[in-house]
PDB file of C-alpha atoms and ligand atoms in Angstrom:
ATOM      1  CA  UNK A   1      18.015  29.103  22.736  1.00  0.00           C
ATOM      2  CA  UNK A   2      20.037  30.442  25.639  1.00  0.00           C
ATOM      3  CA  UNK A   3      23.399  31.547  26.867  1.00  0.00           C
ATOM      4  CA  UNK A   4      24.980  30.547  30.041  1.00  0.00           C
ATOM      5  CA  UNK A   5      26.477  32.292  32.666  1.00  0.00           C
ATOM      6  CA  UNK A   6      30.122  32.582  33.302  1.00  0.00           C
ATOM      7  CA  UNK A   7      31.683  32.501  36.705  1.00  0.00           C
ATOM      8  CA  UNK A   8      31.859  36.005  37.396  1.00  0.00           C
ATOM      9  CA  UNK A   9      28.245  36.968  35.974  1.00  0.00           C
ATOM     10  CA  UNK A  10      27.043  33.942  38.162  1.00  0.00           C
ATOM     11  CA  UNK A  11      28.629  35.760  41.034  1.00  0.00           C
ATOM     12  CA  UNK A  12      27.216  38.944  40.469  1.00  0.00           C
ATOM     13  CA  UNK A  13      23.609  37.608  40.284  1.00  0.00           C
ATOM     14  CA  UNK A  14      23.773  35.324  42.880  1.00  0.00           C
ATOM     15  CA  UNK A  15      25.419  38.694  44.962  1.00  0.00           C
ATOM     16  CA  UNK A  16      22.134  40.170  43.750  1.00  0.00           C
ATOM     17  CA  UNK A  17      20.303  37.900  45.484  1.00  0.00           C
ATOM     18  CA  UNK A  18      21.608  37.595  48.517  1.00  0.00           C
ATOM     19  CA  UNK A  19      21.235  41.563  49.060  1.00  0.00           C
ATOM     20  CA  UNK A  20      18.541  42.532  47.203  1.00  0.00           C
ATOM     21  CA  UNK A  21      16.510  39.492  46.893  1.00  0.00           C
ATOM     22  CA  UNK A  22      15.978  39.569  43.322  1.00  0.00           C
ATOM     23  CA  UNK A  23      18.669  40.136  39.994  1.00  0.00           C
ATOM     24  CA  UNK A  24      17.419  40.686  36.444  1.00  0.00           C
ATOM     25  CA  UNK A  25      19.639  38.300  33.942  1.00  0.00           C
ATOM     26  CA  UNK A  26      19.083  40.217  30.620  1.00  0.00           C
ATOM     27  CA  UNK A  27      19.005  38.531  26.611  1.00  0.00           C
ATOM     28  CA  UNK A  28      18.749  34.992  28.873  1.00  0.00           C
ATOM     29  CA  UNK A  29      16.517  33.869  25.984  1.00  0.00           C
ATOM     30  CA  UNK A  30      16.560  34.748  22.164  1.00  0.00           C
ATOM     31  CA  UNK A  31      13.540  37.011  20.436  1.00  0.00           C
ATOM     32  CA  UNK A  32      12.550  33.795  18.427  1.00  0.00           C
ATOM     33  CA  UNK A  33      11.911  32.219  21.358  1.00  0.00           C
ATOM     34  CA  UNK A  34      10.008  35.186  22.962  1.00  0.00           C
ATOM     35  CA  UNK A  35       8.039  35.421  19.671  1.00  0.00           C
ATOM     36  CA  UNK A  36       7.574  31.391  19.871  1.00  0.00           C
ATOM     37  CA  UNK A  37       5.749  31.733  23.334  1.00  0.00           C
ATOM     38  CA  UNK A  38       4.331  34.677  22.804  1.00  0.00           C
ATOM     39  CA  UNK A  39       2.340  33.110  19.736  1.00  0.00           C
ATOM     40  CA  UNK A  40       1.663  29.864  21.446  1.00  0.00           C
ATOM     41  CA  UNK A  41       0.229  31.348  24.796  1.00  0.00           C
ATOM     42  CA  UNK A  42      -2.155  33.771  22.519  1.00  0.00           C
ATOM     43  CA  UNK A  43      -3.283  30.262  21.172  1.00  0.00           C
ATOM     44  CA  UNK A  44      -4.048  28.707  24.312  1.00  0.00           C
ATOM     45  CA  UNK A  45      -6.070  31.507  25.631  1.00  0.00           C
ATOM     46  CA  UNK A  46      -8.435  30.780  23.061  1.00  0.00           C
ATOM     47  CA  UNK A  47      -8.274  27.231  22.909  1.00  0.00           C
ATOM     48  CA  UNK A  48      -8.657  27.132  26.479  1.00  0.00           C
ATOM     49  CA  UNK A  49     -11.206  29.997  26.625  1.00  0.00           C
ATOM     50  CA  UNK A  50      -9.342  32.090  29.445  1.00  0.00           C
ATOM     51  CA  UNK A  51     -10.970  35.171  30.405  1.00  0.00           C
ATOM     52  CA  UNK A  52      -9.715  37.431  32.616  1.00  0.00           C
ATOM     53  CA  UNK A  53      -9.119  36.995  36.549  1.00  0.00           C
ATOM     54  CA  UNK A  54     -12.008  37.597  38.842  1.00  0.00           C
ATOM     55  CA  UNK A  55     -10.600  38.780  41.518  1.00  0.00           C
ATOM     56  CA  UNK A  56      -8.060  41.301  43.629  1.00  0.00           C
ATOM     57  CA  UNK A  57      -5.107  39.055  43.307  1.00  0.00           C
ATOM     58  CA  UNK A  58      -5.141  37.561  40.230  1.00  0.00           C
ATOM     59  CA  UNK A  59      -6.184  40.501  38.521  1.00  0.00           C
ATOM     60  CA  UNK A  60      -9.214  41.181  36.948  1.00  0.00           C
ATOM     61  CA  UNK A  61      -7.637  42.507  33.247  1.00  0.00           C
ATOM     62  CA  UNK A  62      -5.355  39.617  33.494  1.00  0.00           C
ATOM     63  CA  UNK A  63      -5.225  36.120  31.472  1.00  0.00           C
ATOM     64  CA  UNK A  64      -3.390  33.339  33.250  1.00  0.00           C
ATOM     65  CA  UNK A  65      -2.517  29.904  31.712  1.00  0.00           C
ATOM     66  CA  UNK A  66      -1.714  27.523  34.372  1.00  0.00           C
ATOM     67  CA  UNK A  67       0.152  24.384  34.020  1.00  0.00           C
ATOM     68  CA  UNK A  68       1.635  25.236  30.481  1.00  0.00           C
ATOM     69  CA  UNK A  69       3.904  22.151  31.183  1.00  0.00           C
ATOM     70  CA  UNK A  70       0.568  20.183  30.038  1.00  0.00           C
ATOM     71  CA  UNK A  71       0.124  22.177  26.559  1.00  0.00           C
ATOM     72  CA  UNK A  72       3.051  21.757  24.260  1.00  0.00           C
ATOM     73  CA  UNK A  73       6.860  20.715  24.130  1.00  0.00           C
ATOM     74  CA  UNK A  74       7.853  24.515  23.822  1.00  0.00           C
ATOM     75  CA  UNK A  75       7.112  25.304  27.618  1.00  0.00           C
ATOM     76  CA  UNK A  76      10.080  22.284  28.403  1.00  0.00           C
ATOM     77  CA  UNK A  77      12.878  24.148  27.836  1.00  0.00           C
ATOM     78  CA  UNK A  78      11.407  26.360  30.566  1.00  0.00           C
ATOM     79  CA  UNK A  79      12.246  24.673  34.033  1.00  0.00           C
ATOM     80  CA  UNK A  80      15.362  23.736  32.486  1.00  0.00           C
ATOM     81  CA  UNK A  81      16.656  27.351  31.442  1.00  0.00           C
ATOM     82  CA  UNK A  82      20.639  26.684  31.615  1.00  0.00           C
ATOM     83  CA  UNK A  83      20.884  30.070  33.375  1.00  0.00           C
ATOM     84  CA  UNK A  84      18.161  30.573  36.109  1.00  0.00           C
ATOM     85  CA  UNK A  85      18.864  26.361  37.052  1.00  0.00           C
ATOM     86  CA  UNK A  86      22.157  27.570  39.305  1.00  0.00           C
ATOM     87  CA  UNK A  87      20.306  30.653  40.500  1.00  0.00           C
ATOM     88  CA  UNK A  88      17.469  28.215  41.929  1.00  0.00           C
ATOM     89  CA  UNK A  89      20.416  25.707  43.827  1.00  0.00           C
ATOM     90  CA  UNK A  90      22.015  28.900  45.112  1.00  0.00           C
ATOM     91  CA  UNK A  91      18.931  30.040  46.548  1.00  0.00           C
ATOM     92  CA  UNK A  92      17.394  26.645  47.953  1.00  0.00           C
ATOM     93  CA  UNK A  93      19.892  23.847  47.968  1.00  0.00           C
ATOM     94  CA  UNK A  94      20.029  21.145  45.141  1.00  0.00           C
ATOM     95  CA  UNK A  95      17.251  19.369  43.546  1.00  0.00           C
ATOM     96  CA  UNK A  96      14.649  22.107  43.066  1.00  0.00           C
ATOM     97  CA  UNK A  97      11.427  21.181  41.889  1.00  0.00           C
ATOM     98  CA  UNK A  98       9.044  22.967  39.447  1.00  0.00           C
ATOM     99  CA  UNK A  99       6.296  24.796  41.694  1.00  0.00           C
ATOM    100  CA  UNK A 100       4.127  25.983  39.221  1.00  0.00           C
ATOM    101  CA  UNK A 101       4.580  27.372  35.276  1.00  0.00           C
ATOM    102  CA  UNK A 102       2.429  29.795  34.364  1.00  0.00           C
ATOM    103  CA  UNK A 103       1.964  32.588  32.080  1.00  0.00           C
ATOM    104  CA  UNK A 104       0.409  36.035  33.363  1.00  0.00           C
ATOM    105  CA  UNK A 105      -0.692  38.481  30.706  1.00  0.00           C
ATOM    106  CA  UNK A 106      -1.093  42.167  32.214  1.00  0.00           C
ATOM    107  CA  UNK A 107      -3.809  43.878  29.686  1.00  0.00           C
ATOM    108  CA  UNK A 108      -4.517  46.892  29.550  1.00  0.00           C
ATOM    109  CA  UNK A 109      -6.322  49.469  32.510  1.00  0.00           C
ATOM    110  CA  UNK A 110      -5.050  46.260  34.909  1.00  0.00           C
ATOM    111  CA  UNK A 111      -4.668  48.209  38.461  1.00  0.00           C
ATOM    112  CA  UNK A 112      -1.316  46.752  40.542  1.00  0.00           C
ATOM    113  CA  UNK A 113      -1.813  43.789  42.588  1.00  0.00           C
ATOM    114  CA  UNK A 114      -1.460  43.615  46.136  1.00  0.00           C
ATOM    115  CA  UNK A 115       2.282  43.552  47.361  1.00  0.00           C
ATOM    116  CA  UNK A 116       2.946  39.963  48.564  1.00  0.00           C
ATOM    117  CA  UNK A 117       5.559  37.489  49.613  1.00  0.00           C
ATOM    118  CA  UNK A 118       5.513  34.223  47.061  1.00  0.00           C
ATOM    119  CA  UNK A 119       6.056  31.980  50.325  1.00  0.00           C
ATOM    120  CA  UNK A 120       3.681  34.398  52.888  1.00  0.00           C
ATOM    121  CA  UNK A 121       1.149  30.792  53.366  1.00  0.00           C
ATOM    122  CA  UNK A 122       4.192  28.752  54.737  1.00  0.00           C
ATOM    123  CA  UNK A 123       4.110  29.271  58.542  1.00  0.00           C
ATOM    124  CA  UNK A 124       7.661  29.911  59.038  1.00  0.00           C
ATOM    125  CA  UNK A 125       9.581  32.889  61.102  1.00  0.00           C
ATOM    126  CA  UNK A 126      10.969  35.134  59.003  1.00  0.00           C
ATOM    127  CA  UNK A 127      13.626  35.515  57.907  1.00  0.00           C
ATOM    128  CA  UNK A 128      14.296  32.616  56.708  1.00  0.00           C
ATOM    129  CA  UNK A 129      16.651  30.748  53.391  1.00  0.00           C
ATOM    130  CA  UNK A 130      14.321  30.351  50.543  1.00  0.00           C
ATOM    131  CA  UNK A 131      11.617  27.833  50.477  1.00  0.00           C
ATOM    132  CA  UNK A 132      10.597  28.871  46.830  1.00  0.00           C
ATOM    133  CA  UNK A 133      12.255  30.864  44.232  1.00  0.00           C
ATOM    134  CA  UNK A 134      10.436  32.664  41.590  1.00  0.00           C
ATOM    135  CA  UNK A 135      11.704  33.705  37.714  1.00  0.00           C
ATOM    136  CA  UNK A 136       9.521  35.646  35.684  1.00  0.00           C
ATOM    137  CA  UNK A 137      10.299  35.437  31.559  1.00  0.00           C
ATOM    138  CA  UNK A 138       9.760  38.758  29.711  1.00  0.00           C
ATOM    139  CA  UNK A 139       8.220  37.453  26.602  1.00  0.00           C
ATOM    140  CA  UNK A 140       7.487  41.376  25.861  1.00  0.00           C
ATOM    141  CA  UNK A 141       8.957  44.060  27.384  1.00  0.00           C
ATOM    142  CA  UNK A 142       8.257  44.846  30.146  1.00  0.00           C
ATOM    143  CA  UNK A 143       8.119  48.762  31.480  1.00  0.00           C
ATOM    144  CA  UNK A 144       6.404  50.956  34.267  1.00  0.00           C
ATOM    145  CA  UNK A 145       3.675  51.612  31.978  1.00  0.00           C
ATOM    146  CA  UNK A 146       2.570  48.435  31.159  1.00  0.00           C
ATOM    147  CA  UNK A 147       3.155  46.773  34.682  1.00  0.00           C
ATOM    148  CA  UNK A 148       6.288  45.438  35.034  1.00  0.00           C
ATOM    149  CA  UNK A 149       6.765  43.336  38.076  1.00  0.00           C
ATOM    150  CA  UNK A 150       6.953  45.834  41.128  1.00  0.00           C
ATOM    151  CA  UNK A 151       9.541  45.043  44.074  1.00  0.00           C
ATOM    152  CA  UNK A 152      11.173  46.005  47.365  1.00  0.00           C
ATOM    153  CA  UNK A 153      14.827  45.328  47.233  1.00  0.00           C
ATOM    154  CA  UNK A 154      15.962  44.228  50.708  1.00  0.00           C
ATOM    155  CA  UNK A 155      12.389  42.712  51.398  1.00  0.00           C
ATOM    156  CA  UNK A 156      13.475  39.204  51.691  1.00  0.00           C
ATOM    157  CA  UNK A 157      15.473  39.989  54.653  1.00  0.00           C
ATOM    158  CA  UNK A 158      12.935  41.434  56.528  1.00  0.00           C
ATOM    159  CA  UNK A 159      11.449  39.276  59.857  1.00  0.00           C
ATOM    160  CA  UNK A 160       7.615  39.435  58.296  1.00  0.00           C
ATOM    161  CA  UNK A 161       5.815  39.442  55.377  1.00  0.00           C
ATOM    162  CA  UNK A 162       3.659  42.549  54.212  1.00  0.00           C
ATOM    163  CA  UNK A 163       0.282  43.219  54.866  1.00  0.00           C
ATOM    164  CA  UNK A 164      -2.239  42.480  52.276  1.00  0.00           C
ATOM    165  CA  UNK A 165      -3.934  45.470  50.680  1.00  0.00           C
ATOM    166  CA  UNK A 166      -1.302  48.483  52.345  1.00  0.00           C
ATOM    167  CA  UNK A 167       0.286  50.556  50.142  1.00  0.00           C
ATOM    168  CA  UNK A 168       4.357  50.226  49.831  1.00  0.00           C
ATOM    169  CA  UNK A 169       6.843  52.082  47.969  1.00  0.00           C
ATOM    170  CA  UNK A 170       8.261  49.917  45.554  1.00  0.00           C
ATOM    171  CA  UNK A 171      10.595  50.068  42.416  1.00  0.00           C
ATOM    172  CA  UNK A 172      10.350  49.066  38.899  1.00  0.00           C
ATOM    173  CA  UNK A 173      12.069  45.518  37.579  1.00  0.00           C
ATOM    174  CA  UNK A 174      11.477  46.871  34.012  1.00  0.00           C
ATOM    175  CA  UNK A 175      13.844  44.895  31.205  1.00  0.00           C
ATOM    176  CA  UNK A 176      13.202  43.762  27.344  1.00  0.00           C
ATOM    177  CA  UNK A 177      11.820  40.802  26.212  1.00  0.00           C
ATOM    178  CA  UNK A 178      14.215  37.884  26.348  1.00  0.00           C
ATOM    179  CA  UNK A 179      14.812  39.069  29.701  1.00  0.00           C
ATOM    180  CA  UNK A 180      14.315  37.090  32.912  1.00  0.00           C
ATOM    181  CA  UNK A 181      13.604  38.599  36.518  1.00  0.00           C
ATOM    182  CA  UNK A 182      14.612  35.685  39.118  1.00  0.00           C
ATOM    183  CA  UNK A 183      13.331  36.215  42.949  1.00  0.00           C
ATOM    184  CA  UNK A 184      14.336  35.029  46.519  1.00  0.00           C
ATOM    185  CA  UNK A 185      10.537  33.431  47.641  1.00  0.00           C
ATOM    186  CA  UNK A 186      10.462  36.257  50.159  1.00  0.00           C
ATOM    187  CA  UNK A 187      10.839  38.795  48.446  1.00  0.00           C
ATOM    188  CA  UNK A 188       7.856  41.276  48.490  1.00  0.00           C
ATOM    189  CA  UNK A 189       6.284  42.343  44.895  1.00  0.00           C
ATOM    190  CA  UNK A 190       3.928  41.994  42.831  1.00  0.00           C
ATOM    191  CA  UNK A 191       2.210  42.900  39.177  1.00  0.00           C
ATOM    192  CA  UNK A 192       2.001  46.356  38.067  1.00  0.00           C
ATOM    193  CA  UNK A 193      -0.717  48.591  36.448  1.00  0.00           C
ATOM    194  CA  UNK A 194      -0.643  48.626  33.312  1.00  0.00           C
ATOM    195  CA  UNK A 195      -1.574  52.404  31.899  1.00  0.00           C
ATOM    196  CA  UNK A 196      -1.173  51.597  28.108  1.00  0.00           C
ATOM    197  CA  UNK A 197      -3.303  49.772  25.687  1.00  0.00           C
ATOM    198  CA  UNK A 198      -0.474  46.635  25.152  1.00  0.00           C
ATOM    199  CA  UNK A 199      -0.754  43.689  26.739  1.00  0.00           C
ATOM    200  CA  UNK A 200       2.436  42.775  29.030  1.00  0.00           C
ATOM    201  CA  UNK A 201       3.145  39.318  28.902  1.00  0.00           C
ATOM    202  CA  UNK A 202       5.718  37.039  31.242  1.00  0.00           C
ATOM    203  CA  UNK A 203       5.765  33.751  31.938  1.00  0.00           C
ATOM    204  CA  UNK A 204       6.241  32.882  35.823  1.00  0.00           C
ATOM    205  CA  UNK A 205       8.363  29.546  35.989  1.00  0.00           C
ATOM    206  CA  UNK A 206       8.417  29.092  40.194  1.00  0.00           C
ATOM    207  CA  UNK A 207      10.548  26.372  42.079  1.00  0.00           C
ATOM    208  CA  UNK A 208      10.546  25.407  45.519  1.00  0.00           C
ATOM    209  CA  UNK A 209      12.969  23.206  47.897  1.00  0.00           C
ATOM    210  CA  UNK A 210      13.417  19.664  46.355  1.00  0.00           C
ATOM    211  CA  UNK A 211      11.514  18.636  50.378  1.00  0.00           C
ATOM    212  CA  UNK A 212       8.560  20.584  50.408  1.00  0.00           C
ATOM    213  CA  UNK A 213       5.049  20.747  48.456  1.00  0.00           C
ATOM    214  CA  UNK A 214       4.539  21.804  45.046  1.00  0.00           C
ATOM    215  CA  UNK A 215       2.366  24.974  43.976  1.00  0.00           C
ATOM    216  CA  UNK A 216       0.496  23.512  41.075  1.00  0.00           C
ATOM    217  CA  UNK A 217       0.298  19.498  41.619  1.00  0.00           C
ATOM    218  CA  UNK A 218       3.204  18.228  38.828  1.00  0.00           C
ATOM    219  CA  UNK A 219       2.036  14.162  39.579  1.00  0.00           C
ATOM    220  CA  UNK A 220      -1.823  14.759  38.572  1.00  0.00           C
ATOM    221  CA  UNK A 221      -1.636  17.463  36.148  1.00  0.00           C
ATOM    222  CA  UNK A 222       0.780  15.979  34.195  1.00  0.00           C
ATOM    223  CA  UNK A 223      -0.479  13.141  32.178  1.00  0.00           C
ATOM    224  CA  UNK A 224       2.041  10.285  32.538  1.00  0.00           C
ATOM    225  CA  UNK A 225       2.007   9.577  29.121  1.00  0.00           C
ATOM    226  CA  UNK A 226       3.270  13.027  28.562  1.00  0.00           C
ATOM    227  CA  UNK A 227       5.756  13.079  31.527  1.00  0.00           C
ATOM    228  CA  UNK A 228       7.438   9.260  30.051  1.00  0.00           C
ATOM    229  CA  UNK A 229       8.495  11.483  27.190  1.00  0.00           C
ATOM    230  CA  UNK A 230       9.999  14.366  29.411  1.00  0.00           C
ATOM    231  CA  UNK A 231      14.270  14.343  29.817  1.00  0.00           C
ATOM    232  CA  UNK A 232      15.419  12.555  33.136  1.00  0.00           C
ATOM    233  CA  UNK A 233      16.098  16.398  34.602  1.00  0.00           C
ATOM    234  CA  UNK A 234      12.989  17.549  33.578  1.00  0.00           C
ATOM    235  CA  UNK A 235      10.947  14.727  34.974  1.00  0.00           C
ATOM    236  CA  UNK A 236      13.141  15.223  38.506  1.00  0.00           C
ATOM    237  CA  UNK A 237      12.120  18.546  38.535  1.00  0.00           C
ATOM    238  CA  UNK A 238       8.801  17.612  37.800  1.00  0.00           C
ATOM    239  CA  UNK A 239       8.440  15.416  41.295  1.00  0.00           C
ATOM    240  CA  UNK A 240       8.965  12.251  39.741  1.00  0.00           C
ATOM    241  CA  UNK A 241      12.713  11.921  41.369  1.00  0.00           C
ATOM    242  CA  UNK A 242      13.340  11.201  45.273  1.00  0.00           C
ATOM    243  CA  UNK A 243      14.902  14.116  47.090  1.00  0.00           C
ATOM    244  CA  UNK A 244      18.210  13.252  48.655  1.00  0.00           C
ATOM    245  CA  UNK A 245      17.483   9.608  48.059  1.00  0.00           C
ATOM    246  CA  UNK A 246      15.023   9.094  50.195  1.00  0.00           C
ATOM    247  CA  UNK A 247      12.068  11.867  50.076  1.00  0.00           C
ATOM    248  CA  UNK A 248       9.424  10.718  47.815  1.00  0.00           C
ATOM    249  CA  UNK A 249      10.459   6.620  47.078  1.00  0.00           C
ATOM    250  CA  UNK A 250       8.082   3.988  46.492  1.00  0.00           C
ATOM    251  CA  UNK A 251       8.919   0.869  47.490  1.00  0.00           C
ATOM    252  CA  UNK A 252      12.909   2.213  46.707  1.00  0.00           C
ATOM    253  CA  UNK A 253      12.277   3.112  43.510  1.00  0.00           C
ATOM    254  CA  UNK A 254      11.763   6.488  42.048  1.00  0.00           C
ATOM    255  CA  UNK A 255       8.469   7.259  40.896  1.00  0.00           C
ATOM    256  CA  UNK A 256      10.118   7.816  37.637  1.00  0.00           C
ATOM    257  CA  UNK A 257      11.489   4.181  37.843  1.00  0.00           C
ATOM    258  CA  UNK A 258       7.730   2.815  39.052  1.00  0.00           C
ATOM    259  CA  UNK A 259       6.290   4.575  36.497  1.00  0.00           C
ATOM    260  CA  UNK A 260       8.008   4.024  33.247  1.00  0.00           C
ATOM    261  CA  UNK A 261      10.387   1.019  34.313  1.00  0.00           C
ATOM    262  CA  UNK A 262      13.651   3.130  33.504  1.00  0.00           C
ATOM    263  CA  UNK A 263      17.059   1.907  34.156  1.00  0.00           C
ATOM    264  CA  UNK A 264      18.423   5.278  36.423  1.00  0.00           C
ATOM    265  CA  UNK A 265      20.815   5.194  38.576  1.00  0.00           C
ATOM    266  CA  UNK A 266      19.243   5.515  42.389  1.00  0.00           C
ATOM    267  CA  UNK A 267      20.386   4.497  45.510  1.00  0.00           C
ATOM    268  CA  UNK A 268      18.256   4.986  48.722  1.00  0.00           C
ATOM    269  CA  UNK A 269      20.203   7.416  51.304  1.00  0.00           C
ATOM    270  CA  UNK A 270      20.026   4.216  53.401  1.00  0.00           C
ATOM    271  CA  UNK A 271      22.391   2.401  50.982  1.00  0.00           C
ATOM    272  CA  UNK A 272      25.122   5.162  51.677  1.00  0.00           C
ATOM    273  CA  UNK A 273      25.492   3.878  55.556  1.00  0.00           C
TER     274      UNK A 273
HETATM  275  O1  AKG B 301       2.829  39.542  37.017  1.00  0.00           O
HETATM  276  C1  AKG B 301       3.724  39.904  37.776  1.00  0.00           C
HETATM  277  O2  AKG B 301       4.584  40.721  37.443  1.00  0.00           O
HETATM  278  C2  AKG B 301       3.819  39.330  39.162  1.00  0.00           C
HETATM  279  C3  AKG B 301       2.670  38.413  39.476  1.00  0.00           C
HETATM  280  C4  AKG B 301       2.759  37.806  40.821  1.00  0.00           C
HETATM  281  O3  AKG B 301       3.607  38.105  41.616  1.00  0.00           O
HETATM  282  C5  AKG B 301       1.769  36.797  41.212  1.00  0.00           C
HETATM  283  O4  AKG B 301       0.736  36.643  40.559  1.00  0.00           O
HETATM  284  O5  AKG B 301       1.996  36.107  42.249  1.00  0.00           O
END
């Protein structure tokens, strides 16, 4: 499904990031893949009758699919991606955890949504090393028209987060489908209008630090049936690993190990003294 990065490309993005706060990794993903999603996440907008957003920030021409994690074994090779994975540890540290995974369908007279900061709730002086990550899939392409992801390189840097509402001159992040736009947690952005009469679809896969609180809560929207059947990585990334060996245990265990009695290697950070 996807390529991998070789050392130098890996330096370049992660260079991106450092500086601008966001780099755009183009053909991560193959158009079979893009067509795939794009099929599937057209089905579960009308299984799951999703209308549009009602409001300023989520958009109010714009269909959103939470928790695809919950809705078929397609959307598992998502948290996973092979590519974005080092991007995430070079932003926040090992371990990452899946935030939230969600698809966000711009349609068509959509106006842009408020410029914001992905991690603008967490009460933390700015600047700061990133708390959450974002990556957003291009599973069409995505252009100025049709309201490609807007951003201010440089943003992330910056000692506060913008004000909700106020206008700011931002750029572009347009790329083709099979694209993927990753994103330092500070960096300001947000959707863009979308002028045509196409639908622009992504799918926003966001991570934050193995230590802190998911986005979308992994351990009750996931049934546990369905989460026993997830890999080892996927499941860690899911929550249901112990951070450093000792954030999240119970009773020792991992709540992978509580849960579904698997044999995985875990020691306690207490056993390494
Ligand atoms: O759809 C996009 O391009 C960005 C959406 C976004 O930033 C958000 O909903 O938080």
């Amino acid at each position: 499904m996807s390529t991998t990065l070789d050392d130098p490309a890996l330096a370049a993005h992660q260079a991106n990031l450092d500086r601008d706060g966001y780099t755009i990794v183009r053909d991560a993903f193959d158009v079979d893949t893009a067509a795939a999603l794009h099929t599937d996440v057209r089905r579960l907008e009308t299984l799951l009758q999703i209308g549009p957003g009602t409001n300023g920030f989520e958009g109010r021409a714009t269909h959103r699919v939470y928790n695809l994690l919950a809705h078929g074994e397609l959307y598992q090779q998502i948290p996973v991606h092979p590519v974005v994975l080092p991007l995430m540890r070079h932003l926040m540290g090992d371990s990452p955890l899946v935030s939230s995974l969600s698809s966000i369908t711009i349609g068509p007279g959509e106006t842009a949504q408020p410029i914001h900061a992905d991690d603008q709730v967490m009460p933390l002086t700015k600047p700061h090393r990133a708390l959450t990550a974002n990556s957003m899939w291009a599973i069409t392409d995505f252009t100025e028209a049709n309201g490609a992801t807007r951003i201010i390189p440089g943003s992330h840097l910056l000692d506060h987060s913008p004000v909700y509402g106020q206008h700011y001159d931002s750029i572009c992040a347009e790329m083709t489908a099979g694209s993927i736009l990753v994103w330092h947690g500070s960096l300001w952005h947000g959707g863009g209008a979308n002028v045509t009469d196409q639908r622009r679809m992504g799918i926003a896969m966001n991570y934050c630090a193995g230590w802190i609180r998911q986005q979308e809560n992994q351990q009750l929207g996931l049934p546990l049936g369905l989460v026993g059947t997830f890999s080892p990585e996927l499941q860690e990334l899911c929550g249901f690993g112990v951070y450093k060996g000792l954030i999240g245990h119970i009773d020792r265990r991992t709540p992978a190990q509580a849960l579904f009695e698997t044999e995985a290697d875990h020691r306690m950070l207490w056993d390494r003294t």
